[in-house]
Short mmCIF file of C-alpha atoms and ligand atoms in Angstrom, two decimals:
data_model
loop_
_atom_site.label_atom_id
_atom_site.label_comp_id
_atom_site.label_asym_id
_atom_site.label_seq_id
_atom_site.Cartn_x
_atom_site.Cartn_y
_atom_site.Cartn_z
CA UNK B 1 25.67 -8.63 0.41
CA UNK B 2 23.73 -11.22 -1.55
CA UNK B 3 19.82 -10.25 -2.17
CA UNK B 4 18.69 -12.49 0.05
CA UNK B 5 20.69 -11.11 3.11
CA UNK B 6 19.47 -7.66 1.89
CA UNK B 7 15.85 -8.50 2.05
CA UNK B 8 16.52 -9.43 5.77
CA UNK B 9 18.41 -6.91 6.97
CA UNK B 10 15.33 -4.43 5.14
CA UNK B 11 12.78 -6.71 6.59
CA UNK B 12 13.67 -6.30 10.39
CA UNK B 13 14.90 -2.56 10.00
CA UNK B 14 11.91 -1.28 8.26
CA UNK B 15 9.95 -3.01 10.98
CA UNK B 16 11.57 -1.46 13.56
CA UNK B 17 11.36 2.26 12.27
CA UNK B 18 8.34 1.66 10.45
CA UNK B 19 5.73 -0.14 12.19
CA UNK B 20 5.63 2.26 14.99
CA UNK B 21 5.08 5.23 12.89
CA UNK B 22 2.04 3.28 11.15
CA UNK B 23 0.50 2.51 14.16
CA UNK B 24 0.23 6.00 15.34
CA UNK B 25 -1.50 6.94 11.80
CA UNK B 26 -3.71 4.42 11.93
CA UNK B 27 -2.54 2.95 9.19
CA UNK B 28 -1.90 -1.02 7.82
CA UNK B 29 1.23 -2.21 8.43
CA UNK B 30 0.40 -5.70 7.48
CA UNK B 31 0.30 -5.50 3.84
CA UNK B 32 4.03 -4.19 4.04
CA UNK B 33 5.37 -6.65 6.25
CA UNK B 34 3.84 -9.97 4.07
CA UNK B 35 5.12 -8.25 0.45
CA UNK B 36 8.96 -8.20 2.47
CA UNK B 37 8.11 -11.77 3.71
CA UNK B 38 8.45 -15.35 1.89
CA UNK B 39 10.22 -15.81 -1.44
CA UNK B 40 9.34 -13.97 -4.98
CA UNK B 41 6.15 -14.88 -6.38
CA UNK B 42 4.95 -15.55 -9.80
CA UNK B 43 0.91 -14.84 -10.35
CA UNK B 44 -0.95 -16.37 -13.18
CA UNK B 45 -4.14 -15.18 -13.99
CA UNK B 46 -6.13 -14.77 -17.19
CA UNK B 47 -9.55 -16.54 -18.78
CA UNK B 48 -10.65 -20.14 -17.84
CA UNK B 49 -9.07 -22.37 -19.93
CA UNK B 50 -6.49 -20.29 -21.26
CA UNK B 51 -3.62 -22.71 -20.46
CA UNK B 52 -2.68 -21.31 -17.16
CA UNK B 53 -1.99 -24.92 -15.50
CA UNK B 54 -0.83 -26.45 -18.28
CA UNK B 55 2.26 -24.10 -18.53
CA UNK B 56 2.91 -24.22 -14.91
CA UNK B 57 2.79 -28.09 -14.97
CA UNK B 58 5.30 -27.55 -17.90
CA UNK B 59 7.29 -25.18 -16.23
CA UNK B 60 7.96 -27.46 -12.61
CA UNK B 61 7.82 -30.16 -14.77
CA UNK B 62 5.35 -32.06 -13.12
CA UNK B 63 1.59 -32.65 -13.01
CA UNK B 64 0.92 -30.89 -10.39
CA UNK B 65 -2.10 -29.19 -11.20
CA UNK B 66 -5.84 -30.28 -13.30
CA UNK B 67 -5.99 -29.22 -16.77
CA UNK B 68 -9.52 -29.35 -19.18
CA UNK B 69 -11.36 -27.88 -21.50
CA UNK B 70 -14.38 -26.76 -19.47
CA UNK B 71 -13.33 -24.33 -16.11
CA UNK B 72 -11.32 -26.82 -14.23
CA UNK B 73 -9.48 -24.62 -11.59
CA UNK B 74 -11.81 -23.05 -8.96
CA UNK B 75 -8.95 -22.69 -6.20
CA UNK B 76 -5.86 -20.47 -5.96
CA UNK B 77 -2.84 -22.98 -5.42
CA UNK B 78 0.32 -21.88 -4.37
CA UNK B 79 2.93 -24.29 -5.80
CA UNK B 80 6.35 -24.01 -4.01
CA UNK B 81 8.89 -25.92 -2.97
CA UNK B 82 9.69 -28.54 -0.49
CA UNK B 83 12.40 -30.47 -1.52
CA UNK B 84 12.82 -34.23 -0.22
CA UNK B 85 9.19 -33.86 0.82
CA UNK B 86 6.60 -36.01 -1.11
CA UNK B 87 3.82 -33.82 -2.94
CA UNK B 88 2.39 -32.68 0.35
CA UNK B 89 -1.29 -30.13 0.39
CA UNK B 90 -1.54 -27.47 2.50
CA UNK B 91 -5.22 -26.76 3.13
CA UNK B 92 -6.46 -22.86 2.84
CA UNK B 93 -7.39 -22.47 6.67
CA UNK B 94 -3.35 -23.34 7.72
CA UNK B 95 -2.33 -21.48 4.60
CA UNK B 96 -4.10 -17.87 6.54
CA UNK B 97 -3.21 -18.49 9.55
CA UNK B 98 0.70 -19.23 9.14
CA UNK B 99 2.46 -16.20 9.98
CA UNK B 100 5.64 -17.49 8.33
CA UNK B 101 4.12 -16.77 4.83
CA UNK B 102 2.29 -13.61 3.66
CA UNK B 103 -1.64 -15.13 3.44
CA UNK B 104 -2.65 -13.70 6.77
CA UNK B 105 -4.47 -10.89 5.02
CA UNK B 106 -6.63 -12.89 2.77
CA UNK B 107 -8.63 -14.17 6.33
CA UNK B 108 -10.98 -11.13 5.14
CA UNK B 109 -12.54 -12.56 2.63
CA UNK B 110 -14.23 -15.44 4.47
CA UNK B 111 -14.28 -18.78 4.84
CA UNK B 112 -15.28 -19.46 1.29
CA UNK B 113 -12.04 -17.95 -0.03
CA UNK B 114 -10.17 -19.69 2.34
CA UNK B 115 -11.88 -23.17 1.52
CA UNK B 116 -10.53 -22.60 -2.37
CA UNK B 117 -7.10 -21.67 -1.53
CA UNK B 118 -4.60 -24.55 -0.61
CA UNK B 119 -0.62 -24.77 -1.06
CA UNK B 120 1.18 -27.78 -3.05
CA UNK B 121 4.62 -28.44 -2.13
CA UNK B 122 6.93 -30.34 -4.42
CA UNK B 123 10.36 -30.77 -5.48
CA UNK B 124 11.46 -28.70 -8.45
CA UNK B 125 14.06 -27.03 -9.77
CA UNK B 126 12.42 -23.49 -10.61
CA UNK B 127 10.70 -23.17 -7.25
CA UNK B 128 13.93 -22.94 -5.40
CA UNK B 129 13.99 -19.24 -6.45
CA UNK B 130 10.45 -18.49 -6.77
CA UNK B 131 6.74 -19.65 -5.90
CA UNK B 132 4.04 -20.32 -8.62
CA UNK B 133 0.17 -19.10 -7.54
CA UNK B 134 -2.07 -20.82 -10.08
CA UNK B 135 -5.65 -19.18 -9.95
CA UNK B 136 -9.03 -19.61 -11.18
CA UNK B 137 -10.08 -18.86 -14.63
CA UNK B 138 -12.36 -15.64 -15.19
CA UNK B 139 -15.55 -16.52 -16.07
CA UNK B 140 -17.99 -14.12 -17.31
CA UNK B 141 -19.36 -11.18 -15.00
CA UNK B 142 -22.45 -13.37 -13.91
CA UNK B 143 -20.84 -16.60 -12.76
CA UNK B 144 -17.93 -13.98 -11.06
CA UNK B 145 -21.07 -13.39 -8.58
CA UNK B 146 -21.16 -16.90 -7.44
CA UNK B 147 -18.12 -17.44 -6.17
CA UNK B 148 -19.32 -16.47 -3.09
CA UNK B 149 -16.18 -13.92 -2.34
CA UNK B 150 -14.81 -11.31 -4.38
CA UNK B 151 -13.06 -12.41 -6.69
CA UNK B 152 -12.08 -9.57 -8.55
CA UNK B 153 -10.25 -7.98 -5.43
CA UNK B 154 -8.60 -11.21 -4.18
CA UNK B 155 -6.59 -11.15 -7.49
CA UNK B 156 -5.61 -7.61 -6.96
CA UNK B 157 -4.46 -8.33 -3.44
CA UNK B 158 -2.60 -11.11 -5.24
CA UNK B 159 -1.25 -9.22 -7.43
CA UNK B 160 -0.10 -6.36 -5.07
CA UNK B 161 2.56 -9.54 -3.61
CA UNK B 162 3.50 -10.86 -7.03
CA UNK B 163 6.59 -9.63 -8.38
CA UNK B 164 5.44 -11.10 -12.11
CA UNK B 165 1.90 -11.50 -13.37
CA UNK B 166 1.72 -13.67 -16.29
CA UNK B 167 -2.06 -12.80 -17.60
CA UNK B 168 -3.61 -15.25 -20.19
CA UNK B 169 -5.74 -15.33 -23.29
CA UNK B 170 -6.59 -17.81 -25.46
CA UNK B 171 -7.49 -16.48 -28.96
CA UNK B 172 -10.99 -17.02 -28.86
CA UNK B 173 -11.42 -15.07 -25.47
CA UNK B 174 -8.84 -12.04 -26.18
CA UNK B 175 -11.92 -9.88 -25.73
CA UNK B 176 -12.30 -10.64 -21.60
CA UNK B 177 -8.25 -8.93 -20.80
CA UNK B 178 -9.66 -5.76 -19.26
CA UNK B 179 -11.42 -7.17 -16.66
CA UNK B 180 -8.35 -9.70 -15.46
CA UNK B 181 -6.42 -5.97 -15.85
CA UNK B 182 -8.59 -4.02 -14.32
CA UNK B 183 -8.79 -6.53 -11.02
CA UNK B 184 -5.01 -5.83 -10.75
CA UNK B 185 -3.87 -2.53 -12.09
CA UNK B 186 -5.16 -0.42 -9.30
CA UNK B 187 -3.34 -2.41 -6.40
CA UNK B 188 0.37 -1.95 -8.26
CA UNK B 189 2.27 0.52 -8.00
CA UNK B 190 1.43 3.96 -10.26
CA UNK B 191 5.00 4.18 -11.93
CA UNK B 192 6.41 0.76 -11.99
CA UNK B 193 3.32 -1.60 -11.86
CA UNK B 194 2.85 -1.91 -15.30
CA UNK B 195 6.37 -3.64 -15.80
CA UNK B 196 5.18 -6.18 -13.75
CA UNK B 197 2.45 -7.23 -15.95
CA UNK B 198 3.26 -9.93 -18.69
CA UNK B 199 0.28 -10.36 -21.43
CA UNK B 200 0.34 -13.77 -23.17
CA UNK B 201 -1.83 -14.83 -26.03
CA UNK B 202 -1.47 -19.21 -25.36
CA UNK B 203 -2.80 -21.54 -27.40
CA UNK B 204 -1.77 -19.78 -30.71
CA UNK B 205 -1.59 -23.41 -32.49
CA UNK B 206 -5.23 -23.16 -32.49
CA UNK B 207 -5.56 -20.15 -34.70
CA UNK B 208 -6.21 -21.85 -38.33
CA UNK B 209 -5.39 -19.46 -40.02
CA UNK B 210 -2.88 -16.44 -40.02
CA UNK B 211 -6.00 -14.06 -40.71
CA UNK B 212 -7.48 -15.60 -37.26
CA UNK B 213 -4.25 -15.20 -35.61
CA UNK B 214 -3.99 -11.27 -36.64
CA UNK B 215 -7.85 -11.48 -35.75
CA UNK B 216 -7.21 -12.39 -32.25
CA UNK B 217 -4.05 -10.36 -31.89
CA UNK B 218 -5.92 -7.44 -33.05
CA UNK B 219 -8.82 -7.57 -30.53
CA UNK B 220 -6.29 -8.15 -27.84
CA UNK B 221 -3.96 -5.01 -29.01
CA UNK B 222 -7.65 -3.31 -29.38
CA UNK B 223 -8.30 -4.36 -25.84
CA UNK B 224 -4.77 -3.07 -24.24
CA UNK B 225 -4.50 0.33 -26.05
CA UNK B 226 -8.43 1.24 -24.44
CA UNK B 227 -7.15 -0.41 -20.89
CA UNK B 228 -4.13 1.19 -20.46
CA UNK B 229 -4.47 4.52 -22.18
CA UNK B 230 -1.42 3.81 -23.77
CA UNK B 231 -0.36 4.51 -27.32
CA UNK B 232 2.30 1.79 -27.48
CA UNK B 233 1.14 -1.80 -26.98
CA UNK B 234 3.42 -3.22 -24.18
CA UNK B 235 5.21 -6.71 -25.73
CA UNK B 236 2.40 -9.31 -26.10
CA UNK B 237 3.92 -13.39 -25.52
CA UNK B 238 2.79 -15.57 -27.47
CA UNK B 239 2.81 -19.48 -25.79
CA UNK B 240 1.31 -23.06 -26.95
CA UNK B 241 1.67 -26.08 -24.74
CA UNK B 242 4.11 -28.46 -26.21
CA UNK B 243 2.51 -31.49 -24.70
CA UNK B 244 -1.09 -30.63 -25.75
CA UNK B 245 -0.24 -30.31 -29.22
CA UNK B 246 2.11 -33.12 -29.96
CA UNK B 247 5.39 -33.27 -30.54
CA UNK B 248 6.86 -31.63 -34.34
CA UNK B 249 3.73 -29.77 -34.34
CA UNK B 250 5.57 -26.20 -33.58
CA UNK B 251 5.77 -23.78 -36.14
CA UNK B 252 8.90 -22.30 -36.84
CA UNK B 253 8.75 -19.38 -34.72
CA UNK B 254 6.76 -20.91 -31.50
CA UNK B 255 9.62 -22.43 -29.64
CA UNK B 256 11.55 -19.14 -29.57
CA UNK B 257 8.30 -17.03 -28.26
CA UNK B 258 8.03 -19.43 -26.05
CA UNK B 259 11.57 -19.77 -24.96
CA UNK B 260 11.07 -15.72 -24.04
CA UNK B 261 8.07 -16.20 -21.94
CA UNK B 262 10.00 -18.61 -20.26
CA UNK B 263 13.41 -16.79 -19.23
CA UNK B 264 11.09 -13.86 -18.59
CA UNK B 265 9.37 -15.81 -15.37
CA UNK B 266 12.57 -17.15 -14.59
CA UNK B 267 13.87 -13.61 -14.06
CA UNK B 268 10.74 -12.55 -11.77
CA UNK B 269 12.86 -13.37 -8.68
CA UNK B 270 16.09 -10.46 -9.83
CA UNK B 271 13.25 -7.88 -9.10
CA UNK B 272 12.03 -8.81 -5.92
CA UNK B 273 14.29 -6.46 -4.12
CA UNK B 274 13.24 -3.39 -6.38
CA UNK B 275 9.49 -4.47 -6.10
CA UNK B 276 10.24 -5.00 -2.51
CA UNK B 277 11.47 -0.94 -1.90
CA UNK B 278 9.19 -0.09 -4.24
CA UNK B 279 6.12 -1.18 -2.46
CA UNK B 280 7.85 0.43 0.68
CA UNK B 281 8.33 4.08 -1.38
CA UNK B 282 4.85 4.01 -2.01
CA UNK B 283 3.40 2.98 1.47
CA UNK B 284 6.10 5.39 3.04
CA UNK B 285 4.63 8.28 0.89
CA UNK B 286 0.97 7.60 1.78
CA UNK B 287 1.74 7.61 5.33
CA UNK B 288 3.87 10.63 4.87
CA UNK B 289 1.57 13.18 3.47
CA UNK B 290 -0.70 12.00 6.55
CA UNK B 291 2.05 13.00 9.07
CA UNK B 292 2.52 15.81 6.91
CA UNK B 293 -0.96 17.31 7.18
CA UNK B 294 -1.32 16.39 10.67
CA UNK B 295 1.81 18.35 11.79
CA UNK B 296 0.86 21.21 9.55
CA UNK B 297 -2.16 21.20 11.71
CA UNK B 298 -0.08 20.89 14.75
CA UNK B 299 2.24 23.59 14.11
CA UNK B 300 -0.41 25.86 13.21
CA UNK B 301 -2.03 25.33 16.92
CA UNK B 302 0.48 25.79 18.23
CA UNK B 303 1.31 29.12 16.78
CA UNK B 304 -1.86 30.20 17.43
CA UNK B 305 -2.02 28.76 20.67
CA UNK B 306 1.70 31.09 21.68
CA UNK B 307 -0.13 33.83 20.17
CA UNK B 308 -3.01 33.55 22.72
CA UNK B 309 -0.66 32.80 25.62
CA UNK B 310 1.65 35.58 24.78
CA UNK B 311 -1.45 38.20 25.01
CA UNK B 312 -3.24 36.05 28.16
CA UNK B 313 0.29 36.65 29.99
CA UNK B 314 0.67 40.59 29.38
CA UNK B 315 -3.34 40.84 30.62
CA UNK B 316 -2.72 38.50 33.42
CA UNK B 317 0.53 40.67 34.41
CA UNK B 318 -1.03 43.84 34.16
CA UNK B 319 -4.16 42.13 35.96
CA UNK B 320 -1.93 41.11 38.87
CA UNK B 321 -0.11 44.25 39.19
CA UNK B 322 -3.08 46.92 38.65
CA UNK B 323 -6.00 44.77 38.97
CA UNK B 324 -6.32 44.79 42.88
CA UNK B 325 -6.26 49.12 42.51
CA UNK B 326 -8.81 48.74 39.78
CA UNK B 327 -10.95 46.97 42.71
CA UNK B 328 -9.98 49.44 45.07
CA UNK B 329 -10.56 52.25 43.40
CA UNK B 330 -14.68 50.95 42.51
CA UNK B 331 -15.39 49.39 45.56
CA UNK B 332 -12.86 50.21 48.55
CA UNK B 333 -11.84 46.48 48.57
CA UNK B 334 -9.06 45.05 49.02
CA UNK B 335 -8.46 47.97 51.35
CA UNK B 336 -4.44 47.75 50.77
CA UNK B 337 -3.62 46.82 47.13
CA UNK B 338 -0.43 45.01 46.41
CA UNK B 339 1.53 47.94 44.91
CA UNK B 340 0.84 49.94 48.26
CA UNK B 341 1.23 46.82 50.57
CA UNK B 342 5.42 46.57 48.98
CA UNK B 343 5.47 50.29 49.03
CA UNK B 344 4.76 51.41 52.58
CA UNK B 345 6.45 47.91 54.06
CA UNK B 346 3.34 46.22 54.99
CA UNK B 347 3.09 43.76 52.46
CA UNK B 348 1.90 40.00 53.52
CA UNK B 349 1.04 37.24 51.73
CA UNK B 350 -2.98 37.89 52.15
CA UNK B 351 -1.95 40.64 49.47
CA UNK B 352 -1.33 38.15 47.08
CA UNK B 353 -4.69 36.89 46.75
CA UNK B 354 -6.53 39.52 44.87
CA UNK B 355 -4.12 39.76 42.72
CA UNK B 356 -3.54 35.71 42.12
CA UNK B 357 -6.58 35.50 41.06
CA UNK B 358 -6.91 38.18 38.56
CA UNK B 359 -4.00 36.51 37.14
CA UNK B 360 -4.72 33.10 37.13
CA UNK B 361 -8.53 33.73 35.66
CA UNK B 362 -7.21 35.37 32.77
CA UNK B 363 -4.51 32.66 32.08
CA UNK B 364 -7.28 30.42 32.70
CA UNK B 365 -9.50 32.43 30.39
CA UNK B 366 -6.91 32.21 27.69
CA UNK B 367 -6.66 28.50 27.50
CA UNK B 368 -10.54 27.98 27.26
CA UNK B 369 -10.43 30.13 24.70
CA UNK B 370 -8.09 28.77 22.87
CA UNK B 371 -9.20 24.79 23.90
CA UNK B 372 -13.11 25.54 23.14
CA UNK B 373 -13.11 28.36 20.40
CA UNK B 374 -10.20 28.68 18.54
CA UNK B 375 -8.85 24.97 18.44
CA UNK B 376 -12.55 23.22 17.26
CA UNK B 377 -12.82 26.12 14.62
CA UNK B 378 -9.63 25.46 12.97
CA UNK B 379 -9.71 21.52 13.47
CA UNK B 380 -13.76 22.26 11.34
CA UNK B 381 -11.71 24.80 8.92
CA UNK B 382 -9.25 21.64 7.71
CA UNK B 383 -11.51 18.73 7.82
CA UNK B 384 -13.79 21.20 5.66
CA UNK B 385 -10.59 21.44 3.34
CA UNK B 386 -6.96 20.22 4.56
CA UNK B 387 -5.10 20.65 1.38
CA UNK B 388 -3.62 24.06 2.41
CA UNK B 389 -1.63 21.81 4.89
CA UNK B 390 0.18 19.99 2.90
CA UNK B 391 2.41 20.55 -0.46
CA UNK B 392 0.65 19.69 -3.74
CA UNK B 393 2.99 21.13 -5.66
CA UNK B 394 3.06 17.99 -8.62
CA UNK B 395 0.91 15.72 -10.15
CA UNK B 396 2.49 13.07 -8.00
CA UNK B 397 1.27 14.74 -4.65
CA UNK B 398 -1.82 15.72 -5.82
CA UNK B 399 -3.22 12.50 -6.69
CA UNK B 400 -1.01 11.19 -3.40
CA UNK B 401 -3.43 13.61 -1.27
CA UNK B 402 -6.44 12.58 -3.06
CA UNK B 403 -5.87 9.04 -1.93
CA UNK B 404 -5.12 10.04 1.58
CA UNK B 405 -7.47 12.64 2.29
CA UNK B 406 -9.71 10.70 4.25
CA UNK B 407 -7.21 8.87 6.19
CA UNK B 408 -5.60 12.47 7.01
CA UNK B 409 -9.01 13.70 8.11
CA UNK B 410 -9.54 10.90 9.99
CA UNK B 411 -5.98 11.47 12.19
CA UNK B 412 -6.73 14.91 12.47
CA UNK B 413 -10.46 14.38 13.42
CA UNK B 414 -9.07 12.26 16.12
CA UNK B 415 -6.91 15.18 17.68
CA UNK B 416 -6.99 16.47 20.78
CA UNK B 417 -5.59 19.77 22.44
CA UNK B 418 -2.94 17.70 24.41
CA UNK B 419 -2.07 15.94 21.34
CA UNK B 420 -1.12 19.00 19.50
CA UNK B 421 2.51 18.65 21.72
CA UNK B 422 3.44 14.99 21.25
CA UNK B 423 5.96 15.13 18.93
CA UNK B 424 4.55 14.85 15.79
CA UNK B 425 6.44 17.23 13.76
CA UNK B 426 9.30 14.36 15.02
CA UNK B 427 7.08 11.63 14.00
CA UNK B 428 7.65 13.58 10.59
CA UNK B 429 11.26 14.32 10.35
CA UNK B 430 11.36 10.15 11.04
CA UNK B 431 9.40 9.42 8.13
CA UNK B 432 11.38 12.22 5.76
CA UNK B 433 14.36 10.75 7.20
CA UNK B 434 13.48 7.04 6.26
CA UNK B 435 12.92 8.36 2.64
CA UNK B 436 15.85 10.68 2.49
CA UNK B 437 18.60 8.32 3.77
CA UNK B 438 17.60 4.67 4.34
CA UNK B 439 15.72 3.87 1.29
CA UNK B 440 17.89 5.94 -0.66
CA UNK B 441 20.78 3.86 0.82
CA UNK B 442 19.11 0.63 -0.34
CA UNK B 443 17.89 1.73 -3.83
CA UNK B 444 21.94 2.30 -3.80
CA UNK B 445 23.10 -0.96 -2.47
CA UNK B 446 20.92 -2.91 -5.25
CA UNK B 447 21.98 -0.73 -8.25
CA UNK B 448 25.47 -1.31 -7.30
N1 LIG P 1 -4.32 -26.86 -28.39
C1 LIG P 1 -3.86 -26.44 -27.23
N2 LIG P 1 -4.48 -26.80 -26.12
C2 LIG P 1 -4.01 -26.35 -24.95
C3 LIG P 1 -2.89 -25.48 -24.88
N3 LIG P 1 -2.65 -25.17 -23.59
C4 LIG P 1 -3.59 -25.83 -22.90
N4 LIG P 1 -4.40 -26.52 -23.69
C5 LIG P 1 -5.54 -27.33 -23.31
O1 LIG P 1 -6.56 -26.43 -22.90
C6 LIG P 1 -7.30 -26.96 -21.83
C7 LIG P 1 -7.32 -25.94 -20.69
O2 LIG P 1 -6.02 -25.85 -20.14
P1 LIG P 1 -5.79 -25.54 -18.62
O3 LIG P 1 -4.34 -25.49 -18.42
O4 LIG P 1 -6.59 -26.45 -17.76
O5 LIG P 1 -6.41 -24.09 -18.56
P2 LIG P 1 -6.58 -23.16 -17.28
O6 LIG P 1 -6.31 -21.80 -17.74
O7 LIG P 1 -5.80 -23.68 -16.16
O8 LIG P 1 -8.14 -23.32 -17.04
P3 LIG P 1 -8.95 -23.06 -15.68
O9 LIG P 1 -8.13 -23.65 -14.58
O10 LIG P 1 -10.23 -23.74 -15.89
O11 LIG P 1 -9.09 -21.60 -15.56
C8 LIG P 1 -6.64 -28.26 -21.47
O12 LIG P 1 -7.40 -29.31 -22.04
C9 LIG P 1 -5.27 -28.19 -22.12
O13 LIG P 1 -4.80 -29.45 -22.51
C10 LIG P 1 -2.26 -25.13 -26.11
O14 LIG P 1 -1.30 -24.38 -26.18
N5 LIG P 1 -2.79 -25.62 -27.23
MG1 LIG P 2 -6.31 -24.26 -14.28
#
């Protein structure tokens, strides 16, 4: 099965066994579904001016984006293909609201987000495999503020999608990487999302001098070790635009940095699969310590709850049996008590009565006080502290639960006593299943 047919077939099963089981926690589905939709993307973010359309134009080999020296770019374009199709724009607003592509969720950040995004179709070879999102430059922290969205989480919602980012400096702005890395590296994923990160220093022909060059290298190796609390420095591109400086002005060296940078983008589509399960893995775990803590809860109810009935029903017996001569025996009434009524022959059903009651009040006794008492006390006990109900036994699962704490609390704040018996240690075993066998199964077909 080719990748593409793979996707598919994950795309419609996961939505079948998945969505479902998202709904009933409450939880986003929608952020799933659009990473499994459309084709790979490649994000490029990084400083203003940096070079960011000047190597896309390079790499589709067209104009198709503004380049200058002041902050030209104040819109995210998405530059795919449409081949046959003259250069055709896509405005923002039909961009959000076009459920075949994976924009939907950016409708939250208003209509002055959706008034700088806009799509750019055209015909080129390296956007059969893959799409090219061009973004703003960073400006400093002030200007950030005028934007009139938030800027700094609409690239990490980006970059959640993007299976490259290709983040930019220029040498004389190395200093401004954290911030561009900061926006993104929360919304990837903990283990992998730092291979999906590609730093490039561009513009290196404009270092005049090999001392500036180490200069600027040095701030920006400075800049990564502090970010990513990393001893070694991940691999660090270095790019120049071969149209902006001229032709025969490379240095030996350039074209072969370059040439890396290059095959490196073109391989962002062979990991869309990976990055596709990935992103699933990590969605599937948050909504499985959830169901994890809310069936803890659930089962513990319900022990509880058997414990109660199992006590209720030996009272209530006794009650119905002995409770009637208990009566009799204090205030002459009922004059013929059950037990007598079945021995001596006379028993009718008006002997029932007495002894009906007795039984059902207790019963009824033992729910309320199970419903009312014990069932709000421990529902306060775990929203006070839930951890006990689920397994924190690694680092992994600790920091797991500290994510999903609140959403937990919420589910279980949301319980009620009839809810404790619809099936959500099942719900469970689903989502264990999902992890244990079909996602396995997958992370199988692609390594083979
Ligand atoms: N000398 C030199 N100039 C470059 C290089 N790459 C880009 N430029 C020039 O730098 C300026 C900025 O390039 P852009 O591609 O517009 O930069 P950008 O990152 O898209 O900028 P914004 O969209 O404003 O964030 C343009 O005038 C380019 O011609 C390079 O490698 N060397
Ligand atoms: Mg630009």
């Amino acid at each position: 099965m080719n990748e593409k047919e793979l996707q598919k077939q994950l795309q419609t099963k996961v939505k079948r066994r998945l969505a479902p089981l998202f709904a009933r926690y409450n939880m986003d589905f929608s952020g799933l579904e659009s990473t499994m939709k459309w084709k790979p993307i490649v994000l490029v973010i990084g400083n203003y001016s940096s070079g960011k359309s000047t190597l896309i134009n390079e790499l589709v080999g067209q104009d198709v984006q503004r380049t200058g020296q002041a902050p030209t770019d104040d819109s995210f374009t998405v530059i795919t293909s449409d081949v046959g199709v003259d250069t055709s724009e896509v405005p923002g607003s039909t961009l959000v609201n076009d459920s075949s592509m994976p924009f939907g969720q950016f409708k939250k950040y208003g209509e002055r987000l959706i008034s700088h995004m806009c799509m750019k179709r055209i015909d080129s070879p390296i956007l059969e495999n893959m799409s090219i999102i061009d973004s703003p430059g960073m400006l400093d922290a002030t200007s950030e503020k005028d934007r009139g969205y938030n800027y700094m989480a609409v690239l990490g919602d980006l970059a959640k999608m993007a299976d490259l980012i290709v983040l930019m400096f220029d040498p004389h702005k190395a200093g401004t990487i954290r911030e561009s890395y900061n926006a993104i590296r929360n919304t990837l994923p903990e283990k992998s999302g730092e291979d999906r990160i590609v730093f490039v220093m561009s513009r290196i022909d404009e270092c005049d001098s090999l001392s500036d060059f180490t200069r600027s290298y040095g701030t920006l190796c400075w800049n990564m070790s502090q970010m990513t609390g990393r001893k070694d420095i991940p691999h660090i591109y270095l790019t120049y635009s071969p149209t902006a400086i001229g032709p025969g002005s490379a240095v030996e060296g350039w074209p072969q940095e370059r040439r890396e940078l290059i095959e490196k983008i073109n391989n962002a589509p062979g990991f869309r699969i990976n990055h596709i399960l990935e992103d699933i893995d990590r969605k599937v775990n948050e909504v499985q310590i959830v169901a994890e803590a809310v069936a803890g809860f659930t089962q513990r109810c319900q022990k509880v709850s058997w414990k109660i009935t199992k006590i209720t029903s030996v009272v209530a017996l006794l009650l119905f049996l002995f409770g009637d001569v208990l009566l009799n025996s204090l205030i002459s009434f009922p004059e013929s008590t059950l037990i007598t009524a079945v021995r001596t022959g006379t028993f009718s059903l008006g002997n029932l009565v007495i002894p009906a009651i007795f039984g059902l009040v207790t019963l009824t006794i033992g729910a309320i006080s199970f419903s009312k008492v014990a069932f709000p006390q421990m529902l306060k006990k775990v929203l006070a502290n839930g951890s006990d109900l689920v397994r924190l036994d690694n680092d992994y699962r600790k920091n797991l639960w500290i994510k999903m704490e609140q959403k937990a609390k919420e589910n279980l704040a949301g319980l009620s006593v009839r809810d404790l018996w619809s099936g959500y240690g099942r719900s469970l075993t689903k989502i264990q299943g999902f992890l244990n066998n079909d996602l396995k199964g997958y992370y199988d077909k692609i390594v083979n």
